[in-house]
PDB file of C-alpha atoms in Angstrom:
ATOM      1  CA  UNK A 190      97.019  50.405  21.041  1.00 41.00           C
ATOM      2  CA  UNK A 191      96.683  51.701  24.585  1.00 44.00           C
ATOM      3  CA  UNK A 192      94.577  54.671  23.541  1.00 48.00           C
ATOM      4  CA  UNK A 193      92.596  52.915  20.854  1.00 46.00           C
ATOM      5  CA  UNK A 194      88.943  53.812  21.197  1.00 50.00           C
ATOM      6  CA  UNK A 195      85.786  52.361  19.555  1.00 46.00           C
ATOM      7  CA  UNK A 196      85.149  54.289  16.345  1.00 41.00           C
ATOM      8  CA  UNK A 197      83.329  51.584  14.374  1.00 40.00           C
ATOM      9  CA  UNK A 198      80.003  51.585  16.329  1.00 41.00           C
ATOM     10  CA  UNK A 199      76.955  53.512  15.217  1.00 36.00           C
ATOM     11  CA  UNK A 200      75.574  56.262  17.452  1.00 40.00           C
ATOM     12  CA  UNK A 201      72.081  54.985  17.944  1.00 37.00           C
ATOM     13  CA  UNK A 202      69.601  54.798  20.746  1.00 41.00           C
ATOM     14  CA  UNK A 203      69.446  51.368  22.331  1.00 39.00           C
ATOM     15  CA  UNK A 204      66.190  49.601  21.551  1.00 39.00           C
ATOM     16  CA  UNK A 205      64.764  46.378  22.867  1.00 35.00           C
ATOM     17  CA  UNK A 206      66.200  43.391  21.078  1.00 37.00           C
ATOM     18  CA  UNK A 207      69.371  45.231  19.949  1.00 46.00           C
ATOM     19  CA  UNK A 208      71.401  42.689  21.912  1.00 60.00           C
ATOM     20  CA  UNK A 209      73.271  45.280  23.988  1.00 83.00           C
ATOM     21  CA  UNK A 210      72.475  45.832  27.594  1.00 92.00           C
ATOM     22  CA  UNK A 211      71.792  49.431  28.432  1.00 95.00           C
ATOM     23  CA  UNK A 212      74.637  51.406  30.026  1.00 95.00           C
ATOM     24  CA  UNK A 213      74.073  53.554  33.130  1.00 96.00           C
ATOM     25  CA  UNK A 214      74.748  57.145  32.142  1.00 93.00           C
ATOM     26  CA  UNK A 215      75.641  59.002  35.346  1.00 95.00           C
ATOM     27  CA  UNK A 216      76.666  58.419  38.997  1.00 95.00           C
ATOM     28  CA  UNK A 217      73.336  59.849  40.126  1.00 96.00           C
ATOM     29  CA  UNK A 218      71.479  57.279  37.985  1.00 97.00           C
ATOM     30  CA  UNK A 219      73.586  54.489  39.552  1.00 97.00           C
ATOM     31  CA  UNK A 220      72.864  55.872  43.023  1.00 97.00           C
ATOM     32  CA  UNK A 221      69.181  55.672  42.210  1.00 97.00           C
ATOM     33  CA  UNK A 222      69.585  52.032  41.152  1.00 97.00           C
ATOM     34  CA  UNK A 223      71.245  51.274  44.450  1.00 98.00           C
ATOM     35  CA  UNK A 224      68.412  53.010  46.287  1.00 98.00           C
ATOM     36  CA  UNK A 225      65.799  50.936  44.410  1.00 97.00           C
ATOM     37  CA  UNK A 226      67.773  47.791  45.129  1.00 98.00           C
ATOM     38  CA  UNK A 227      68.059  48.547  48.821  1.00 98.00           C
ATOM     39  CA  UNK A 228      64.253  48.261  49.409  1.00 97.00           C
ATOM     40  CA  UNK A 229      62.677  45.085  50.679  1.00 94.00           C
ATOM     41  CA  UNK A 230      63.657  42.360  53.139  1.00 93.00           C
ATOM     42  CA  UNK A 231      66.811  41.448  51.219  1.00 97.00           C
ATOM     43  CA  UNK A 232      67.698  44.881  50.008  1.00 98.00           C
ATOM     44  CA  UNK A 233      71.131  44.738  51.713  1.00 98.00           C
ATOM     45  CA  UNK A 234      71.876  41.618  49.689  1.00 98.00           C
ATOM     46  CA  UNK A 235      70.561  43.212  46.458  1.00 98.00           C
ATOM     47  CA  UNK A 236      72.842  46.288  46.850  1.00 98.00           C
ATOM     48  CA  UNK A 237      75.788  43.857  47.188  1.00 98.00           C
ATOM     49  CA  UNK A 238      74.735  42.056  44.022  1.00 98.00           C
ATOM     50  CA  UNK A 239      74.504  45.306  42.030  1.00 98.00           C
ATOM     51  CA  UNK A 240      77.992  46.324  43.300  1.00 97.00           C
ATOM     52  CA  UNK A 241      79.557  42.947  42.261  1.00 97.00           C
ATOM     53  CA  UNK A 242      78.057  43.353  38.695  1.00 97.00           C
ATOM     54  CA  UNK A 243      79.032  47.066  38.267  1.00 97.00           C
ATOM     55  CA  UNK A 244      82.001  47.483  40.581  1.00 96.00           C
ATOM     56  CA  UNK A 245      83.850  44.315  39.694  1.00 95.00           C
ATOM     57  CA  UNK A 246      82.392  43.567  36.259  1.00 94.00           C
ATOM     58  CA  UNK A 247      81.274  40.078  37.245  1.00 95.00           C
ATOM     59  CA  UNK A 248      78.749  38.153  35.123  1.00 94.00           C
ATOM     60  CA  UNK A 249      75.536  37.223  36.951  1.00 95.00           C
ATOM     61  CA  UNK A 250      76.357  33.531  37.058  1.00 94.00           C
ATOM     62  CA  UNK A 251      79.800  34.254  38.445  1.00 95.00           C
ATOM     63  CA  UNK A 252      78.108  36.233  41.272  1.00 97.00           C
ATOM     64  CA  UNK A 253      75.780  33.297  41.858  1.00 96.00           C
ATOM     65  CA  UNK A 254      78.709  30.893  42.208  1.00 96.00           C
ATOM     66  CA  UNK A 255      80.752  33.059  44.547  1.00 97.00           C
ATOM     67  CA  UNK A 256      81.505  31.538  47.959  1.00 97.00           C
ATOM     68  CA  UNK A 257      82.357  33.341  51.207  1.00 98.00           C
ATOM     69  CA  UNK A 258      85.902  31.941  51.045  1.00 97.00           C
ATOM     70  CA  UNK A 259      86.331  33.580  47.591  1.00 97.00           C
ATOM     71  CA  UNK A 260      85.794  37.094  49.010  1.00 98.00           C
ATOM     72  CA  UNK A 261      87.136  36.748  52.512  1.00 98.00           C
ATOM     73  CA  UNK A 262      90.253  35.433  54.188  1.00 97.00           C
ATOM     74  CA  UNK A 263      89.857  32.878  56.936  1.00 97.00           C
ATOM     75  CA  UNK A 264      90.391  35.563  59.567  1.00 97.00           C
ATOM     76  CA  UNK A 265      87.289  37.345  58.272  1.00 97.00           C
ATOM     77  CA  UNK A 266      88.990  40.266  56.489  1.00 97.00           C
ATOM     78  CA  UNK A 267      87.856  41.108  52.985  1.00 97.00           C
ATOM     79  CA  UNK A 268      90.123  40.572  49.965  1.00 97.00           C
ATOM     80  CA  UNK A 269      91.066  43.412  47.650  1.00 96.00           C
ATOM     81  CA  UNK A 270      91.533  40.956  44.841  1.00 95.00           C
ATOM     82  CA  UNK A 271      90.740  37.282  44.354  1.00 94.00           C
ATOM     83  CA  UNK A 272      90.784  34.701  41.585  1.00 93.00           C
ATOM     84  CA  UNK A 273      87.560  33.179  40.411  1.00 91.00           C
ATOM     85  CA  UNK A 274      88.066  29.595  39.295  1.00 90.00           C
ATOM     86  CA  UNK A 275      87.373  28.425  35.714  1.00 87.00           C
ATOM     87  CA  UNK A 276      84.272  26.508  36.853  1.00 87.00           C
ATOM     88  CA  UNK A 277      82.556  29.857  37.581  1.00 89.00           C
ATOM     89  CA  UNK A 278      83.296  31.620  34.273  1.00 84.00           C
ATOM     90  CA  UNK A 279      81.635  31.725  30.935  1.00 80.00           C
ATOM     91  CA  UNK A 280      84.894  31.261  29.088  1.00 79.00           C
ATOM     92  CA  UNK A 281      86.212  28.411  31.255  1.00 80.00           C
ATOM     93  CA  UNK A 282      89.268  30.552  32.175  1.00 83.00           C
ATOM     94  CA  UNK A 283      90.077  31.779  35.686  1.00 85.00           C
ATOM     95  CA  UNK A 284      90.628  35.533  36.167  1.00 90.00           C
ATOM     96  CA  UNK A 285      91.329  38.092  38.895  1.00 92.00           C
ATOM     97  CA  UNK A 286      88.486  40.161  40.277  1.00 94.00           C
ATOM     98  CA  UNK A 287      88.924  43.332  42.320  1.00 95.00           C
ATOM     99  CA  UNK A 288      87.051  44.738  45.309  1.00 95.00           C
ATOM    100  CA  UNK A 289      88.520  48.209  45.585  1.00 93.00           C
ATOM    101  CA  UNK A 290      85.726  50.878  45.660  1.00 95.00           C
ATOM    102  CA  UNK A 291      85.024  51.864  49.251  1.00 96.00           C
ATOM    103  CA  UNK A 292      81.273  51.890  48.572  1.00 97.00           C
ATOM    104  CA  UNK A 293      81.412  48.409  47.198  1.00 97.00           C
ATOM    105  CA  UNK A 294      83.427  47.098  50.147  1.00 97.00           C
ATOM    106  CA  UNK A 295      80.899  48.653  52.453  1.00 98.00           C
ATOM    107  CA  UNK A 296      77.989  47.003  50.656  1.00 98.00           C
ATOM    108  CA  UNK A 297      79.673  43.575  50.823  1.00 98.00           C
ATOM    109  CA  UNK A 298      80.443  43.977  54.519  1.00 98.00           C
ATOM    110  CA  UNK A 299      76.918  45.120  55.264  1.00 98.00           C
ATOM    111  CA  UNK A 300      75.530  41.952  53.624  1.00 98.00           C
ATOM    112  CA  UNK A 301      77.963  39.799  55.595  1.00 98.00           C
ATOM    113  CA  UNK A 302      76.873  41.452  58.867  1.00 97.00           C
ATOM    114  CA  UNK A 303      73.205  40.980  58.036  1.00 97.00           C
ATOM    115  CA  UNK A 304      73.743  37.251  57.471  1.00 98.00           C
ATOM    116  CA  UNK A 305      75.622  37.019  60.737  1.00 97.00           C
ATOM    117  CA  UNK A 306      72.788  38.749  62.593  1.00 97.00           C
ATOM    118  CA  UNK A 307      70.147  36.537  61.031  1.00 96.00           C
ATOM    119  CA  UNK A 308      72.127  33.253  61.237  1.00 96.00           C
ATOM    120  CA  UNK A 309      72.618  32.726  57.553  1.00 96.00           C
ATOM    121  CA  UNK A 310      74.943  29.677  57.038  1.00 97.00           C
ATOM    122  CA  UNK A 311      77.283  30.252  59.996  1.00 97.00           C
ATOM    123  CA  UNK A 312      80.673  28.683  60.381  1.00 97.00           C
ATOM    124  CA  UNK A 313      81.141  26.098  63.196  1.00 95.00           C
ATOM    125  CA  UNK A 314      84.569  27.413  64.292  1.00 96.00           C
ATOM    126  CA  UNK A 315      84.061  31.222  63.747  1.00 96.00           C
ATOM    127  CA  UNK A 316      86.302  31.252  60.634  1.00 97.00           C
ATOM    128  CA  UNK A 317      85.657  33.664  57.714  1.00 97.00           C
ATOM    129  CA  UNK A 318      84.236  36.184  60.177  1.00 95.00           C
ATOM    130  CA  UNK A 319      81.550  33.751  61.365  1.00 98.00           C
ATOM    131  CA  UNK A 320      80.131  32.582  58.084  1.00 98.00           C
ATOM    132  CA  UNK A 321      80.649  29.184  56.439  1.00 98.00           C
ATOM    133  CA  UNK A 322      83.503  29.541  53.930  1.00 98.00           C
ATOM    134  CA  UNK A 323      81.883  26.991  51.647  1.00 97.00           C
ATOM    135  CA  UNK A 324      78.483  28.700  51.677  1.00 98.00           C
ATOM    136  CA  UNK A 325      77.499  30.799  48.661  1.00 97.00           C
ATOM    137  CA  UNK A 326      77.916  34.534  49.178  1.00 98.00           C
ATOM    138  CA  UNK A 327      74.556  35.202  47.649  1.00 98.00           C
ATOM    139  CA  UNK A 328      71.777  33.221  49.235  1.00 98.00           C
ATOM    140  CA  UNK A 329      68.083  33.728  49.793  1.00 97.00           C
ATOM    141  CA  UNK A 330      65.724  33.489  52.713  1.00 95.00           C
ATOM    142  CA  UNK A 331      62.169  32.119  52.935  1.00 92.00           C
ATOM    143  CA  UNK A 332      60.630  32.885  56.324  1.00 90.00           C
ATOM    144  CA  UNK A 333      63.312  31.879  58.784  1.00 89.00           C
ATOM    145  CA  UNK A 334      65.006  29.421  56.412  1.00 95.00           C
ATOM    146  CA  UNK A 335      68.135  30.269  54.481  1.00 97.00           C
ATOM    147  CA  UNK A 336      68.616  28.617  51.040  1.00 97.00           C
ATOM    148  CA  UNK A 337      71.033  28.421  48.160  1.00 96.00           C
ATOM    149  CA  UNK A 338      69.988  29.842  44.833  1.00 96.00           C
ATOM    150  CA  UNK A 339      68.907  27.266  42.300  1.00 94.00           C
ATOM    151  CA  UNK A 340      70.652  26.679  38.946  1.00 92.00           C
ATOM    152  CA  UNK A 341      69.042  25.267  35.813  1.00 90.00           C
ATOM    153  CA  UNK A 342      70.499  23.854  32.585  1.00 85.00           C
ATOM    154  CA  UNK A 343      70.898  26.118  29.521  1.00 81.00           C
ATOM    155  CA  UNK A 344      71.809  24.703  26.119  1.00 78.00           C
ATOM    156  CA  UNK A 345      73.887  26.797  23.710  1.00 74.00           C
ATOM    157  CA  UNK A 346      76.091  26.506  20.676  1.00 73.00           C
ATOM    158  CA  UNK A 347      79.760  27.539  20.944  1.00 67.00           C
ATOM    159  CA  UNK A 348      81.546  29.605  18.353  1.00 65.00           C
ATOM    160  CA  UNK A 349      82.886  26.425  16.837  1.00 74.00           C
ATOM    161  CA  UNK A 350      79.380  25.060  16.431  1.00 80.00           C
ATOM    162  CA  UNK A 351      79.637  22.584  19.340  1.00 81.00           C
ATOM    163  CA  UNK A 352      76.424  22.048  21.325  1.00 83.00           C
ATOM    164  CA  UNK A 353      77.011  22.569  25.047  1.00 75.00           C
ATOM    165  CA  UNK A 354      75.076  22.756  28.312  1.00 76.00           C
ATOM    166  CA  UNK A 355      75.837  25.096  31.174  1.00 77.00           C
ATOM    167  CA  UNK A 356      74.310  25.870  34.545  1.00 79.00           C
ATOM    168  CA  UNK A 357      72.660  29.249  34.893  1.00 89.00           C
ATOM    169  CA  UNK A 358      70.937  31.037  37.754  1.00 95.00           C
ATOM    170  CA  UNK A 359      67.839  32.389  36.034  1.00 94.00           C
ATOM    171  CA  UNK A 360      66.329  33.649  39.267  1.00 96.00           C
ATOM    172  CA  UNK A 361      69.234  36.004  39.906  1.00 97.00           C
ATOM    173  CA  UNK A 362      69.233  37.206  36.280  1.00 96.00           C
ATOM    174  CA  UNK A 363      65.518  37.921  36.582  1.00 96.00           C
ATOM    175  CA  UNK A 364      66.006  39.729  39.849  1.00 97.00           C
ATOM    176  CA  UNK A 365      68.650  42.055  38.530  1.00 97.00           C
ATOM    177  CA  UNK A 366      66.625  42.799  35.429  1.00 97.00           C
ATOM    178  CA  UNK A 367      63.623  43.688  37.572  1.00 97.00           C
ATOM    179  CA  UNK A 368      65.679  45.916  39.850  1.00 97.00           C
ATOM    180  CA  UNK A 369      67.142  47.831  36.921  1.00 97.00           C
ATOM    181  CA  UNK A 370      63.828  48.161  35.231  1.00 97.00           C
ATOM    182  CA  UNK A 371      62.292  49.428  38.448  1.00 97.00           C
ATOM    183  CA  UNK A 372      65.027  52.071  38.579  1.00 97.00           C
ATOM    184  CA  UNK A 373      64.229  53.246  35.095  1.00 96.00           C
ATOM    185  CA  UNK A 374      66.761  51.224  33.082  1.00 96.00           C
ATOM    186  CA  UNK A 375      64.217  49.787  30.634  1.00 93.00           C
ATOM    187  CA  UNK A 376      66.697  47.814  28.582  1.00 94.00           C
ATOM    188  CA  UNK A 377      69.017  46.914  31.393  1.00 95.00           C
ATOM    189  CA  UNK A 378      70.222  43.408  32.274  1.00 95.00           C
ATOM    190  CA  UNK A 379      72.932  41.922  34.447  1.00 94.00           C
ATOM    191  CA  UNK A 380      75.348  42.653  31.564  1.00 92.00           C
ATOM    192  CA  UNK A 381      74.739  46.385  32.098  1.00 97.00           C
ATOM    193  CA  UNK A 382      77.236  46.118  34.886  1.00 96.00           C
ATOM    194  CA  UNK A 383      80.136  45.012  32.738  1.00 94.00           C
ATOM    195  CA  UNK A 384      79.226  47.429  29.959  1.00 95.00           C
ATOM    196  CA  UNK A 385      78.828  50.363  32.336  1.00 96.00           C
ATOM    197  CA  UNK A 386      82.185  49.620  33.970  1.00 95.00           C
ATOM    198  CA  UNK A 387      83.945  49.419  30.633  1.00 93.00           C
ATOM    199  CA  UNK A 388      82.322  52.638  29.320  1.00 93.00           C
ATOM    200  CA  UNK A 389      83.005  54.679  32.460  1.00 93.00           C
ATOM    201  CA  UNK A 390      86.664  53.554  32.526  1.00 92.00           C
ATOM    202  CA  UNK A 391      87.019  54.539  28.863  1.00 90.00           C
ATOM    203  CA  UNK A 392      85.518  57.934  29.459  1.00 89.00           C
ATOM    204  CA  UNK A 393      88.086  58.553  32.190  1.00 89.00           C
ATOM    205  CA  UNK A 394      90.745  57.778  29.507  1.00 88.00           C
ATOM    206  CA  UNK A 395      92.000  54.593  31.043  1.00 90.00           C
ATOM    207  CA  UNK A 396      93.952  52.436  28.616  1.00 91.00           C
ATOM    208  CA  UNK A 397      92.092  49.743  26.694  1.00 89.00           C
ATOM    209  CA  UNK A 398      94.552  47.120  28.064  1.00 90.00           C
ATOM    210  CA  UNK A 399      93.478  47.919  31.626  1.00 91.00           C
ATOM    211  CA  UNK A 400      89.806  47.656  30.760  1.00 90.00           C
ATOM    212  CA  UNK A 401      90.436  44.412  29.018  1.00 90.00           C
ATOM    213  CA  UNK A 402      92.222  43.048  32.047  1.00 88.00           C
ATOM    214  CA  UNK A 403      89.457  44.072  34.422  1.00 89.00           C
ATOM    215  CA  UNK A 404      86.740  42.400  32.281  1.00 90.00           C
ATOM    216  CA  UNK A 405      88.951  39.374  31.589  1.00 85.00           C
ATOM    217  CA  UNK A 406      88.559  39.500  27.846  1.00 87.00           C
ATOM    218  CA  UNK A 407      90.844  37.466  25.556  1.00 85.00           C
ATOM    219  CA  UNK A 408      91.230  40.300  22.994  1.00 89.00           C
ATOM    220  CA  UNK A 409      90.930  44.123  23.012  1.00 87.00           C
ATOM    221  CA  UNK A 410      88.431  43.888  20.167  1.00 88.00           C
ATOM    222  CA  UNK A 411      86.022  42.124  22.429  1.00 83.00           C
ATOM    223  CA  UNK A 412      86.457  44.828  25.048  1.00 89.00           C
ATOM    224  CA  UNK A 413      85.659  47.517  22.442  1.00 86.00           C
ATOM    225  CA  UNK A 414      82.240  45.985  21.961  1.00 89.00           C
ATOM    226  CA  UNK A 415      81.461  46.772  25.613  1.00 87.00           C
ATOM    227  CA  UNK A 416      82.221  50.516  25.391  1.00 86.00           C
ATOM    228  CA  UNK A 417      79.389  52.865  24.449  1.00 82.00           C
ATOM    229  CA  UNK A 418      80.325  55.678  22.086  1.00 71.00           C
ATOM    230  CA  UNK A 419      80.228  59.140  23.638  1.00 70.00           C
ATOM    231  CA  UNK A 420      78.753  61.523  21.096  1.00 71.00           C
ATOM    232  CA  UNK A 421      79.404  64.623  23.234  1.00 73.00           C
ATOM    233  CA  UNK A 422      83.059  63.651  23.542  1.00 70.00           C
ATOM    234  CA  UNK A 423      83.427  63.112  19.786  1.00 67.00           C
ATOM    235  CA  UNK A 424      81.758  66.490  19.015  1.00 76.00           C
ATOM    236  CA  UNK A 425      84.107  68.274  21.339  1.00 76.00           C
ATOM    237  CA  UNK A 426      87.100  66.575  19.738  1.00 72.00           C
ATOM    238  CA  UNK A 427      86.021  67.490  16.209  1.00 71.00           C
ATOM    239  CA  UNK A 428      85.352  71.091  17.126  1.00 80.00           C
ATOM    240  CA  UNK A 429      88.810  71.259  18.720  1.00 81.00           C
ATOM    241  CA  UNK A 430      90.835  69.859  15.813  1.00 72.00           C
ATOM    242  CA  UNK A 431      89.124  71.916  13.157  1.00 78.00           C
ATOM    243  CA  UNK A 432      88.939  75.182  15.184  1.00 83.00           C
ATOM    244  CA  UNK A 433      91.571  76.995  13.132  1.00 80.00           C
ATOM    245  CA  UNK A 434      90.218  76.062   9.671  1.00 81.00           C
ATOM    246  CA  UNK A 435      88.411  78.858   7.671  1.00 80.00           C
ATOM    247  CA  UNK A 436      86.182  78.402   4.748  1.00 81.00           C
ATOM    248  CA  UNK A 437      87.081  80.354   1.581  1.00 82.00           C
ATOM    249  CA  UNK A 438      85.271  83.742   1.208  1.00 82.00           C
TER     250      UNK A 438
END
């Protein structure tokens, strides 16, 4: 099962309304997204948001819920891994999240330092590196005033047909969509982060179980739905296995 790869998905161009967030194709394209995100008064924050979505595979509402104490120890040092509580997650199940890429760590620390320099929700005793541990990691600023992001109710129907209501941060979802579109990802959304992370790990031949663990999926079949098919890779494989076969004269 470890090397099972998605073979049941059609090789088609993504179109609007297809239900699948567009995957970033190359590191240079992702670098361009980060460059676009870095512009503006809160560009440092926006780069950190993009890294949490793409580098850790977080969902946008999970990012909106994150608190300083989730990402940092009380002495101010950053965590390499942390557990997000069930109250943050779409599935209602806690899971482990990783902060391991050096570029991602740098982006998170840069945002922390910016908040410190601008007085964004500081701690009273200097804990958590100077920021309030209970404050949200992603906040916004209007003039000189720092504010939490707003959440609104969203009604949906569960797989069992049960009608439920959850809290969503539409403003953050819209921000990410606008940033990606501004960088040329026309059908991108906050879910592009999870799908890109899964696809890139797959193309580096990491086992499906590892990708499943990183994304926090209950089943490997769910993870397969996040991995984009690589036509070039398939063509190379087919040419390789049939190389010695000759047609009859």
